GROMACS .gro file of C-alpha atoms in nm:
model
  490
    1MET     CA    1   0.001   0.000   0.002
    2GLU     CA    2   0.180   0.303  -0.126
    3ILE     CA    3   0.015   0.592   0.069
    4MET     CA    4  -0.163   0.472   0.388
    5ARG     CA    5  -0.514   0.602   0.421
    6SER     CA    6  -0.431   0.666   0.796
    7GLU     CA    7  -0.216   0.960   0.698
    8ILE     CA    8  -0.532   1.171   0.699
    9ASP     CA    9  -0.522   1.137   1.081
   10GLY     CA   10  -0.137   1.147   1.091
   11GLU     CA   11  -0.077   0.778   1.167
   12ILE     CA   12  -0.275   0.479   1.301
   13THR     CA   13  -0.320   0.561   1.674
   14ARG     CA   14  -0.386   0.299   1.941
   15ARG     CA   15  -0.661   0.388   2.182
   16SER     CA   16  -0.432   0.384   2.476
   17ARG     CA   17  -0.191   0.622   2.301
   18GLY     CA   18  -0.486   0.844   2.207
   19LEU     CA   19  -0.567   0.878   2.578
   20ILE     CA   20  -0.206   0.962   2.660
   21PHE     CA   21  -0.194   1.226   2.389
   22LYS     CA   22  -0.518   1.389   2.503
   23ALA     CA   23  -0.397   1.402   2.864
   24ALA     CA   24  -0.056   1.544   2.736
   25ALA     CA   25  -0.237   1.811   2.539
   26LEU     CA   26  -0.452   1.902   2.844
   27VAL     CA   27  -0.138   1.936   3.063
   28LEU     CA   28   0.032   2.139   2.787
   29THR     CA   29  -0.273   2.376   2.777
   30VAL     CA   30  -0.278   2.414   3.147
   31LEU     CA   31   0.094   2.497   3.161
   32MET     CA   32   0.062   2.749   2.874
   33VAL     CA   33  -0.230   2.930   3.054
   34LEU     CA   34  -0.044   2.939   3.386
   35GLY     CA   35   0.278   3.061   3.203
   36THR     CA   36   0.489   2.779   3.342
   37LEU     CA   37   0.572   2.590   3.019
   38PRO     CA   38   0.886   2.406   3.081
   39ALA     CA   39   1.197   2.545   2.908
   40MET     CA   40   1.315   2.379   2.580
   41ASN     CA   41   1.577   2.111   2.619
   42VAL     CA   42   1.922   2.248   2.551
   43TYR     CA   43   2.181   1.997   2.430
   44ALA     CA   44   2.540   2.056   2.504
   45ASP     CA   45   2.644   1.915   2.166
   46SER     CA   46   2.529   1.675   1.885
   47ALA     CA   47   2.662   1.378   2.072
   48ASP     CA   48   2.364   1.412   2.308
   49LEU     CA   49   2.125   1.328   2.017
   50SER     CA   50   2.043   0.965   1.962
   51LEU     CA   51   1.762   0.917   1.708
   52ASP     CA   52   1.577   0.604   1.588
   53ALA     CA   53   1.532   0.769   1.246
   54LYS     CA   54   1.739   0.624   0.957
   55GLY     CA   55   1.791   0.963   0.835
   56ALA     CA   56   1.771   1.314   0.988
   57ALA     CA   57   1.871   1.673   0.950
   58VAL     CA   58   1.825   2.010   1.120
   59MET     CA   59   1.899   2.336   0.937
   60ASP     CA   60   1.910   2.700   1.045
   61VAL     CA   61   1.680   2.884   0.826
   62GLU     CA   62   1.877   3.214   0.869
   63THR     CA   63   2.207   3.078   0.749
   64GLY     CA   64   2.129   2.763   0.569
   65LYS     CA   65   2.377   2.577   0.787
   66LEU     CA   66   2.316   2.216   0.853
   67LEU     CA   67   2.329   2.208   1.233
   68TRP     CA   68   2.316   1.827   1.276
   69GLY     CA   69   2.249   1.527   1.059
   70LYS     CA   70   2.226   1.151   1.050
   71ASN     CA   71   2.278   0.995   0.709
   72ALA     CA   72   2.189   1.340   0.592
   73ASP     CA   73   2.336   1.284   0.246
   74THR     CA   74   2.170   0.939   0.188
   75ARG     CA   75   1.882   0.924  -0.047
   76LEU     CA   76   1.569   0.783   0.124
   77VAL     CA   77   1.198   0.747   0.016
   78PRO     CA   78   1.018   1.068   0.112
   79ALA     CA   79   0.658   0.948   0.098
   80SER     CA   80   0.415   1.248   0.115
   81THR     CA   81   0.693   1.505   0.210
   82THR     CA   82   0.726   1.499  -0.166
   83LYS     CA   83   0.419   1.730  -0.166
   84MET     CA   84   0.646   2.005  -0.033
   85MET     CA   85   0.803   2.015  -0.381
   86THR     CA   86   0.462   2.030  -0.538
   87ALA     CA   87   0.375   2.321  -0.320
   88PHE     CA   88   0.700   2.502  -0.400
   89VAL     CA   89   0.639   2.468  -0.783
   90VAL     CA   90   0.268   2.578  -0.746
   91LEU     CA   91   0.359   2.882  -0.528
   92ASP     CA   92   0.639   2.962  -0.781
   93ALA     CA   93   0.381   2.955  -1.065
   94VAL     CA   94   0.164   3.192  -0.864
   95SER     CA   95   0.454   3.431  -0.791
   96LYS     CA   96   0.531   3.431  -1.170
   97GLY     CA   97   0.170   3.531  -1.257
   98GLU     CA   98   0.076   3.197  -1.422
   99TYR     CA   99  -0.234   3.192  -1.209
  100THR     CA  100  -0.351   3.297  -0.862
  101LEU     CA  101  -0.454   3.115  -0.551
  102ASP     CA  102  -0.810   3.189  -0.634
  103SER     CA  103  -0.794   3.048  -0.979
  104GLU     CA  104  -1.042   2.767  -1.043
  105VAL     CA  105  -0.934   2.417  -1.121
  106SER     CA  106  -1.131   2.162  -1.312
  107ILE     CA  107  -1.091   1.800  -1.208
  108SER     CA  108  -1.018   1.538  -1.461
  109PRO     CA  109  -1.232   1.214  -1.449
  110SER     CA  110  -0.932   1.011  -1.372
  111THR     CA  111  -0.831   1.232  -1.088
  112ALA     CA  112  -1.183   1.231  -0.955
  113LEU     CA  113  -1.174   0.852  -0.951
  114PHE     CA  114  -0.829   0.855  -0.783
  115SER     CA  115  -0.963   1.074  -0.504
  116ARG     CA  116  -1.194   0.789  -0.410
  117MET     CA  117  -0.934   0.528  -0.381
  118VAL     CA  118  -0.936   0.445  -0.003
  119LYS     CA  119  -0.578   0.299   0.016
  120TYR     CA  120  -0.446   0.654  -0.042
  121SER     CA  121  -0.478   0.958   0.183
  122ASN     CA  122  -0.750   1.157   0.000
  123LEU     CA  123  -1.041   1.396   0.011
  124PRO     CA  124  -1.322   1.338  -0.251
  125LEU     CA  125  -1.311   1.548  -0.560
  126SER     CA  126  -1.588   1.577  -0.818
  127ALA     CA  127  -1.532   1.616  -1.195
  128ASP     CA  128  -1.857   1.831  -1.194
  129ARG     CA  129  -1.708   2.094  -0.970
  130LYS     CA  130  -1.436   2.340  -0.970
  131TYR     CA  131  -1.189   2.404  -0.688
  132THR     CA  132  -0.969   2.696  -0.615
  133VAL     CA  133  -0.595   2.652  -0.600
  134ARG     CA  134  -0.608   2.770  -0.240
  135SER     CA  135  -0.848   2.489  -0.137
  136LEU     CA  136  -0.656   2.229  -0.317
  137MET     CA  137  -0.336   2.350  -0.143
  138SER     CA  138  -0.504   2.331   0.191
  139ALA     CA  139  -0.625   1.977   0.116
  140MET     CA  140  -0.274   1.879   0.009
  141MET     CA  141  -0.073   2.030   0.295
  142VAL     CA  142  -0.314   1.990   0.584
  143SER     CA  143  -0.484   1.660   0.502
  144SER     CA  144  -0.214   1.518   0.266
  145ALA     CA  145  -0.477   1.467  -0.004
  146CYS     CA  146  -0.310   1.288  -0.293
  147ALA     CA  147  -0.572   1.355  -0.565
  148ALA     CA  148  -0.572   1.726  -0.479
  149THR     CA  149  -0.201   1.715  -0.543
  150VAL     CA  150  -0.240   1.551  -0.880
  151ALA     CA  151  -0.511   1.812  -0.964
  152LEU     CA  152  -0.261   2.093  -0.894
  153ALA     CA  153   0.000   1.927  -1.106
  154GLU     CA  154  -0.228   1.884  -1.398
  155PHE     CA  155  -0.355   2.241  -1.378
  156THR     CA  156  -0.009   2.379  -1.366
  157SER     CA  157   0.160   2.188  -1.636
  158GLY     CA  158  -0.118   2.006  -1.830
  159SER     CA  159  -0.015   1.660  -1.717
  160GLU     CA  160   0.142   1.514  -1.397
  161SER     CA  161   0.439   1.388  -1.594
  162ALA     CA  162   0.518   1.744  -1.728
  163PHE     CA  163   0.484   1.872  -1.372
  164VAL     CA  164   0.719   1.612  -1.245
  165ASP     CA  165   0.975   1.736  -1.491
  166ARG     CA  166   0.937   2.083  -1.340
  167MET     CA  167   0.970   1.941  -0.999
  168ASN     CA  168   1.301   1.785  -1.086
  169SER     CA  169   1.440   2.091  -1.251
  170THR     CA  170   1.340   2.296  -0.955
  171ALA     CA  171   1.516   2.055  -0.731
  172VAL     CA  172   1.837   2.108  -0.924
  173SER     CA  173   1.792   2.481  -0.900
  174LEU     CA  174   1.763   2.456  -0.524
  175GLY     CA  175   2.074   2.247  -0.494
  176MET     CA  176   1.886   1.933  -0.389
  177ASP     CA  177   2.003   1.579  -0.421
  178ALA     CA  178   1.665   1.438  -0.525
  179LYS     CA  179   1.462   1.244  -0.788
  180PHE     CA  180   1.090   1.261  -0.816
  181VAL     CA  181   0.867   1.034  -1.029
  182ASP     CA  182   0.523   1.155  -0.905
  183SER     CA  183   0.370   1.472  -0.747
  184TYR     CA  184   0.232   1.317  -0.439
  185GLY     CA  185   0.488   1.069  -0.302
  186GLY     CA  186   0.327   0.743  -0.381
  187SER     CA  187   0.613   0.567  -0.555
  188ALA     CA  188   0.911   0.403  -0.363
  189LYS     CA  189   1.110   0.546  -0.658
  190ASN     CA  190   1.097   0.904  -0.524
  191LYS     CA  191   1.428   0.955  -0.353
  192VAL     CA  192   1.574   1.253  -0.162
  193THR     CA  193   1.829   1.310   0.111
  194PRO     CA  194   1.734   1.444   0.459
  195GLU     CA  195   1.960   1.751   0.398
  196SER     CA  196   1.778   1.822   0.061
  197LEU     CA  197   1.435   1.800   0.229
  198ALA     CA  198   1.570   2.062   0.486
  199LYS     CA  199   1.683   2.274   0.195
  200LEU     CA  200   1.344   2.250   0.036
  201GLY     CA  201   1.174   2.344   0.369
  202ARG     CA  202   1.399   2.639   0.406
  203ALA     CA  203   1.340   2.751   0.041
  204LEU     CA  204   0.960   2.727   0.097
  205VAL     CA  205   0.984   2.950   0.409
  206LEU     CA  206   1.215   3.204   0.249
  207TYR     CA  207   1.064   3.235  -0.110
  208HIS     CA  208   0.704   3.149  -0.021
  209PRO     CA  209   0.630   3.225   0.348
  210GLU     CA  210   0.267   3.206   0.264
  211ILE     CA  211   0.304   2.823   0.272
  212LEU     CA  212   0.292   2.861   0.659
  213GLU     CA  213  -0.063   2.988   0.636
  214PHE     CA  214  -0.157   2.642   0.495
  215THR     CA  215   0.062   2.423   0.700
  216SER     CA  216  -0.006   2.589   1.042
  217ALA     CA  217  -0.381   2.529   1.013
  218PRO     CA  218  -0.483   2.276   1.276
  219SER     CA  219  -0.760   2.147   1.053
  220ILE     CA  220  -0.963   2.215   0.745
  221VAL     CA  221  -1.329   2.166   0.664
  222TRP     CA  222  -1.404   1.967   0.341
  223ASP     CA  223  -1.756   1.918   0.228
  224GLY     CA  224  -1.883   1.993   0.574
  225THR     CA  225  -1.643   1.763   0.751
  226ALA     CA  226  -1.342   1.862   0.965
  227HIS     CA  227  -1.010   1.700   0.891
  228GLY     CA  228  -0.716   1.745   1.124
  229ASN     CA  229  -0.367   1.842   1.025
  230THR     CA  230  -0.152   1.522   0.973
  231ASN     CA  231   0.120   1.701   1.173
  232ARG     CA  232   0.049   1.633   1.539
  233PHE     CA  233   0.268   1.917   1.657
  234VAL     CA  234   0.050   2.164   1.465
  235ARG     CA  235  -0.287   2.035   1.593
  236GLY     CA  236  -0.153   2.026   1.956
  237ALA     CA  237  -0.152   1.645   1.993
  238TRP     CA  238   0.220   1.651   2.071
  239SER     CA  239   0.458   1.881   2.246
  240ALA     CA  240   0.759   2.028   2.066
  241ASN     CA  241   0.925   2.133   2.402
  242GLY     CA  242   0.791   2.473   2.397
  243ALA     CA  243   0.870   2.557   2.035
  244ALA     CA  244   0.595   2.692   1.798
  245VAL     CA  245   0.562   2.447   1.511
  246ASP     CA  246   0.393   2.585   1.204
  247GLY     CA  247   0.460   2.328   0.932
  248LEU     CA  248   0.560   2.158   0.713
  249LYS     CA  249   0.467   1.792   0.616
  250THR     CA  250   0.419   1.442   0.716
  251GLY     CA  251   0.465   1.131   0.512
  252THR     CA  252   0.407   0.759   0.552
  253THR     CA  253   0.437   0.462   0.319
  254THR     CA  254   0.565   0.103   0.364
  255ALA     CA  255   0.882   0.180   0.176
  256ALA     CA  256   0.949   0.522   0.352
  257GLY     CA  257   0.839   0.441   0.697
  258LYS     CA  258   0.723   0.743   0.887
  259CYS     CA  259   0.866   1.088   0.782
  260LEU     CA  260   0.818   1.437   0.919
  261VAL     CA  261   0.951   1.770   0.818
  262THR     CA  262   0.895   2.057   1.060
  263SER     CA  263   0.932   2.437   1.056
  264SER     CA  264   0.948   2.575   1.411
  265THR     CA  265   1.043   2.890   1.600
  266ALA     CA  266   1.143   3.006   1.945
  267ASN     CA  267   1.324   3.303   2.089
  268GLY     CA  268   1.351   3.472   1.748
  269ARG     CA  269   1.511   3.173   1.571
  270ARG     CA  270   1.370   2.934   1.318
  271VAL     CA  271   1.483   2.590   1.206
  272ILE     CA  272   1.385   2.313   0.970
  273THR     CA  273   1.396   1.951   1.097
  274VAL     CA  274   1.372   1.631   0.900
  275THR     CA  275   1.315   1.281   1.028
  276MET     CA  276   1.299   0.993   0.785
  277LYS     CA  277   1.219   0.627   0.797
  278GLU     CA  278   1.098   0.605   1.154
  279SER     CA  279   0.931   0.294   1.271
  280ASN     CA  280   0.658   0.424   1.491
  281VAL     CA  281   0.473   0.746   1.589
  282THR     CA  282   0.632   0.783   1.923
  283SER     CA  283   0.993   0.784   1.791
  284LEU     CA  284   0.888   0.999   1.499
  285TYR     CA  285   0.765   1.276   1.712
  286ASN     CA  286   1.006   1.236   2.001
  287ASP     CA  287   1.305   1.242   1.764
  288SER     CA  288   1.152   1.550   1.588
  289ALA     CA  289   1.107   1.727   1.929
  290ASP     CA  290   1.471   1.655   2.021
  291LEU     CA  291   1.593   1.789   1.682
  292ILE     CA  292   1.376   2.103   1.725
  293SER     CA  293   1.528   2.171   2.064
  294TYR     CA  294   1.876   2.108   1.949
  295GLY     CA  295   1.845   2.326   1.630
  296LEU     CA  296   1.682   2.617   1.820
  297SER     CA  297   1.959   2.611   2.073
  298HIS     CA  298   2.216   2.648   1.795
  299ALA     CA  299   2.047   2.867   1.535
  300GLU     CA  300   2.116   3.229   1.458
  301PRO     CA  301   1.848   3.494   1.511
  302TYR     CA  302   1.611   3.482   1.219
  303THR     CA  303   1.523   3.786   1.007
  304GLN     CA  304   1.292   3.707   0.716
  305GLY     CA  305   1.407   3.876   0.399
  306ASP     CA  306   1.779   3.854   0.468
  307MET     CA  307   1.840   3.684   0.130
  308VAL     CA  308   2.041   3.888  -0.109
  309GLY     CA  309   1.970   3.872  -0.484
  310GLY     CA  310   1.728   3.591  -0.418
  311PHE     CA  311   2.002   3.340  -0.344
  312LEU     CA  312   1.955   3.092  -0.065
  313ASP     CA  313   2.328   3.093   0.007
  314VAL     CA  314   2.381   3.470   0.039
  315ASN     CA  315   2.238   3.674   0.327
  316LYS     CA  316   2.299   4.035   0.408
  317ASN     CA  317   2.538   3.967   0.702
  318GLN     CA  318   2.805   3.806   0.485
  319TRP     CA  319   3.106   4.009   0.381
  320PHE     CA  320   3.042   3.970   0.008
  321ALA     CA  321   2.660   4.034   0.024
  322SER     CA  322   2.651   4.388  -0.109
  323ALA     CA  323   2.899   4.296  -0.386
  324VAL     CA  324   2.677   4.002  -0.497
  325GLN     CA  325   2.374   4.234  -0.493
  326THR     CA  326   2.551   4.489  -0.702
  327MET     CA  327   2.651   4.236  -0.966
  328GLU     CA  328   2.306   4.076  -0.967
  329GLU     CA  329   2.128   4.410  -0.997
  330ARG     CA  330   2.348   4.517  -1.288
  331ASN     CA  331   2.289   4.178  -1.462
  332LEU     CA  332   2.675   4.131  -1.471
  333MET     CA  333   2.680   3.798  -1.279
  334ASP     CA  334   2.426   3.527  -1.229
  335GLY     CA  335   2.410   3.253  -0.977
  336VAL     CA  336   2.494   2.892  -1.068
  337THR     CA  337   2.119   2.839  -1.060
  338ASP     CA  338   1.824   3.068  -1.014
  339HIS     CA  339   1.840   3.011  -0.633
  340ILE     CA  340   2.199   2.926  -0.562
  341PHE     CA  341   2.505   3.161  -0.595
  342GLU     CA  342   2.784   2.936  -0.468
  343PRO     CA  343   3.005   3.209  -0.323
  344ASP     CA  344   3.283   2.978  -0.217
  345ILE     CA  345   3.348   2.777  -0.538
  346GLN     CA  346   3.627   2.882  -0.765
  347ILE     CA  347   3.527   3.079  -1.078
  348THR     CA  348   3.632   2.981  -1.428
  349ARG     CA  349   3.798   3.169  -1.707
  350ALA     CA  350   3.473   3.144  -1.916
  351SER     CA  351   3.270   3.302  -1.635
  352ILE     CA  352   3.519   3.603  -1.609
  353ALA     CA  353   3.492   3.643  -1.984
  354GLN     CA  354   3.111   3.642  -1.959
  355ILE     CA  355   3.117   3.901  -1.682
  356LEU     CA  356   3.333   4.141  -1.886
  357TYR     CA  357   3.122   4.077  -2.199
  358ASN     CA  358   2.813   4.173  -1.984
  359CYS     CA  359   2.995   4.493  -1.869
  360ASP     CA  360   3.037   4.589  -2.233
  361GLY     CA  361   2.668   4.539  -2.309
  362LYS     CA  362   2.696   4.202  -2.475
  363PRO     CA  363   2.757   4.334  -2.832
  364TYR     CA  364   2.646   4.098  -3.104
  365MET     CA  365   2.918   3.875  -3.231
  366TYR     CA  366   2.879   3.786  -3.592
  367ASP     CA  367   3.150   3.524  -3.568
  368THR     CA  368   3.199   3.332  -3.244
  369ASP     CA  369   3.502   3.135  -3.365
  370SER     CA  370   3.789   3.212  -3.122
  371PHE     CA  371   4.001   2.938  -2.976
  372SER     CA  372   4.035   2.577  -3.064
  373ASP     CA  373   3.884   2.460  -2.728
  374VAL     CA  374   3.578   2.679  -2.748
  375SER     CA  375   3.279   2.531  -2.929
  376LYS     CA  376   3.064   2.779  -3.117
  377ALA     CA  377   2.765   2.627  -2.947
  378ALA     CA  378   2.900   2.688  -2.596
  379TRP     CA  379   2.710   2.939  -2.383
  380PHE     CA  380   3.030   3.143  -2.340
  381ALA     CA  381   3.134   3.132  -2.701
  382PRO     CA  382   3.020   3.494  -2.779
  383ALA     CA  383   3.189   3.626  -2.462
  384VAL     CA  384   3.521   3.453  -2.535
  385ALA     CA  385   3.503   3.561  -2.899
  386TRP     CA  386   3.453   3.915  -2.787
  387CYS     CA  387   3.741   3.894  -2.525
  388LYS     CA  388   3.976   3.786  -2.804
  389SER     CA  389   3.864   4.057  -3.050
  390ALA     CA  390   3.888   4.325  -2.770
  391GLY     CA  391   4.230   4.217  -2.663
  392VAL     CA  392   4.110   4.111  -2.323
  393ALA     CA  393   4.228   3.758  -2.353
  394TYR     CA  394   4.495   3.612  -2.577
  395GLY     CA  395   4.487   3.251  -2.473
  396SER     CA  396   4.781   3.012  -2.450
  397THR     CA  397   5.066   2.958  -2.697
  398SER     CA  398   4.888   2.650  -2.817
  399GLY     CA  399   4.583   2.856  -2.922
  400THR     CA  400   4.356   2.736  -2.644
  401PHE     CA  401   4.152   2.942  -2.390
  402GLY     CA  402   4.092   2.697  -2.117
  403PRO     CA  403   3.732   2.804  -2.060
  404ASP     CA  404   3.658   2.550  -1.778
  405ASP     CA  405   3.999   2.617  -1.599
  406ASN     CA  406   3.980   2.800  -1.262
  407ILE     CA  407   4.117   3.151  -1.302
  408THR     CA  408   4.402   3.283  -1.082
  409ARG     CA  409   4.397   3.627  -0.914
  410GLU     CA  410   4.654   3.769  -1.157
  411GLU     CA  411   4.479   3.638  -1.462
  412MET     CA  412   4.143   3.787  -1.351
  413VAL     CA  413   4.295   4.121  -1.265
  414THR     CA  414   4.484   4.128  -1.593
  415MET     CA  415   4.167   4.056  -1.795
  416VAL     CA  416   3.983   4.339  -1.614
  417HIS     CA  417   4.283   4.583  -1.658
  418ARG     CA  418   4.296   4.507  -2.021
  419TYR     CA  419   3.927   4.576  -2.059
  420LEU     CA  420   3.939   4.905  -1.888
  421VAL     CA  421   4.253   5.022  -2.069
  422GLY     CA  422   4.085   4.929  -2.402
  423GLU     CA  423   3.779   5.136  -2.297
  424GLY     CA  424   4.000   5.435  -2.212
  425LYS     CA  425   3.892   5.437  -1.856
  426ILE     CA  426   4.235   5.384  -1.709
  427SER     CA  427   4.601   5.422  -1.829
  428ALA     CA  428   4.799   5.126  -1.929
  429GLU     CA  429   5.076   5.164  -1.677
  430SER     CA  430   5.083   5.187  -1.303
  431GLN     CA  431   5.349   5.280  -1.056
  432ALA     CA  432   5.261   5.100  -0.746
  433ASP     CA  433   5.536   4.922  -0.549
  434LEU     CA  434   5.462   4.553  -0.475
  435SER     CA  435   5.786   4.483  -0.291
  436GLY     CA  436   5.613   4.498   0.049
  437TYR     CA  437   5.458   4.162  -0.039
  438SER     CA  438   5.668   3.855   0.037
  439ASP     CA  439   5.569   3.690  -0.298
  440ALA     CA  440   5.592   3.990  -0.524
  441ALA     CA  441   5.851   3.818  -0.733
  442SER     CA  442   5.603   3.544  -0.825
  443VAL     CA  443   5.378   3.787  -1.015
  444SER     CA  444   5.399   3.701  -1.378
  445LYS     CA  445   5.561   3.964  -1.605
  446TYR     CA  446   5.234   4.004  -1.808
  447ALA     CA  447   5.039   4.071  -1.495
  448GLU     CA  448   5.271   4.332  -1.327
  449ASP     CA  449   5.101   4.646  -1.444
  450ALA     CA  450   4.753   4.506  -1.376
  451MET     CA  451   4.847   4.385  -1.026
  452GLU     CA  452   5.007   4.728  -0.944
  453TRP     CA  453   4.688   4.903  -1.059
  454ALA     CA  454   4.467   4.678  -0.853
  455VAL     CA  455   4.672   4.725  -0.539
  456SER     CA  456   4.725   5.091  -0.573
  457ASN     CA  457   4.352   5.152  -0.610
  458GLY     CA  458   4.261   4.912  -0.316
  459TYR     CA  459   4.077   4.668  -0.544
  460ILE     CA  460   4.261   4.377  -0.399
  461ALA     CA  461   4.459   4.334  -0.077
  462GLY     CA  462   4.719   4.094   0.037
  463THR     CA  463   4.656   3.788   0.248
  464PRO     CA  464   4.675   3.797   0.636
  465ASP     CA  465   5.032   3.663   0.612
  466GLY     CA  466   5.146   3.939   0.374
  467ARG     CA  467   5.123   3.768   0.029
  468LEU     CA  468   4.963   3.884  -0.295
  469ALA     CA  469   4.889   3.521  -0.384
  470PRO     CA  470   4.886   3.591  -0.754
  471LYS     CA  471   4.876   3.217  -0.863
  472GLU     CA  472   4.590   3.126  -0.614
  473PHE     CA  473   4.245   3.073  -0.759
  474THR     CA  474   3.957   3.317  -0.718
  475THR     CA  475   3.624   3.230  -0.570
  476ARG     CA  476   3.294   3.363  -0.701
  477ALA     CA  477   3.252   3.584  -0.387
  478GLN     CA  478   3.598   3.732  -0.427
  479THR     CA  479   3.518   3.801  -0.798
  480ALA     CA  480   3.198   3.980  -0.705
  481GLN     CA  481   3.378   4.186  -0.442
  482PHE     CA  482   3.663   4.275  -0.676
  483MET     CA  483   3.431   4.377  -0.959
  484SER     CA  484   3.201   4.572  -0.742
  485ARG     CA  485   3.494   4.777  -0.613
  486VAL     CA  486   3.620   4.849  -0.967
  487LEU     CA  487   3.264   4.947  -1.088
  488ALA     CA  488   3.218   5.182  -0.794
  489SER     CA  489   3.519   5.389  -0.897
  490MET     CA  490   3.444   5.411  -1.265
   0.00000   0.00000   0.00000
């Protein structure tokens, strides 16, 4: 049985456990009223966490840092937590103006029939009625309704298969290690790592905070009947040690076991926790509560909207944040995906060529033939051809450019210097003295004027140990910082 019908109520609950949960909820309510709610558990370090889950992760929403994990990079079956990706794609479509939350959705006969299959978690849908995107989102995220999920997929992309393609491309854009084969999590072929589910949860909260309006609802009413949230934290049936849990999704199948992704806050901090392949309800929620406590004890203060340039891995408190924002706003430097900038990876020669080509307004190149190792079909072919024609890059003695090679500091500075000299914005020669740097003699002859220019104008600085490091590679963050300083003085 792929999706257990019991997911509508969270999990199958024994009567004895139900009484315990009700009693616990009553005690929790009394404590909250009296203002004597026990303090959250504070763990000294991650060694104090011992979980039954086969996979787990806790992520700081503010920084994106993985605070703790167990098999966090191992692909597991996600069950209905898959619906988080469906929600992200749907809300992305709304944000792009493809439709609104109040748009009406027609139900295909096959989806209406699917909604009455009792082995899946479902709410009944009728092919004779129309439903708003908002109502189907509530059914999907609160009651884990599978057919409502398929209806949203068909409405967004015309077919579920086309929608799944969009799910997978979005996963790549978010930097996830995942593979989806359906929109609702029914197949054991859906695979995702715990860390990637945490990334998805964080992305939902940051890009589409309205998701919490759906996932924080204790229940919904469907055709006159109330259905409780499948997340027991949200509906008050389980304590999260004093934290406020406002999402995100449960999931249960035979292949996946019991899974739970939460979004929770306390003391101005927010974390996403993931527990996967739990064997029973008790360990699922106890492990999740422990993860929440640990995460909130180690997270940074959360300020919604700290993302810079729409990148999940750049926030306004990082040293390169304003530089990245400058480069993105001027359309000079993109992320490696729509959502990821990757500030710490080394930048390539092709990327520097593209940045300078962008600076020049991307003039049309009638002929993109340039170097023997640059295909005319390559995305960077016009930029490299322009660099060659403008005298910005000459390539190697063998007639190659090395587009995929990481660029050194002196190579990058030299290309920028040549560009500005060619534009008449600076003079070709500089008179700065580099002798104060211990490795000044290692600067290549061709790069001396450029390095002197960059140092004299404060565009680059030496390393803490007094080196220029001309042969060291340059990161994307360093490139953004260097270019933004140059642009500010032009």
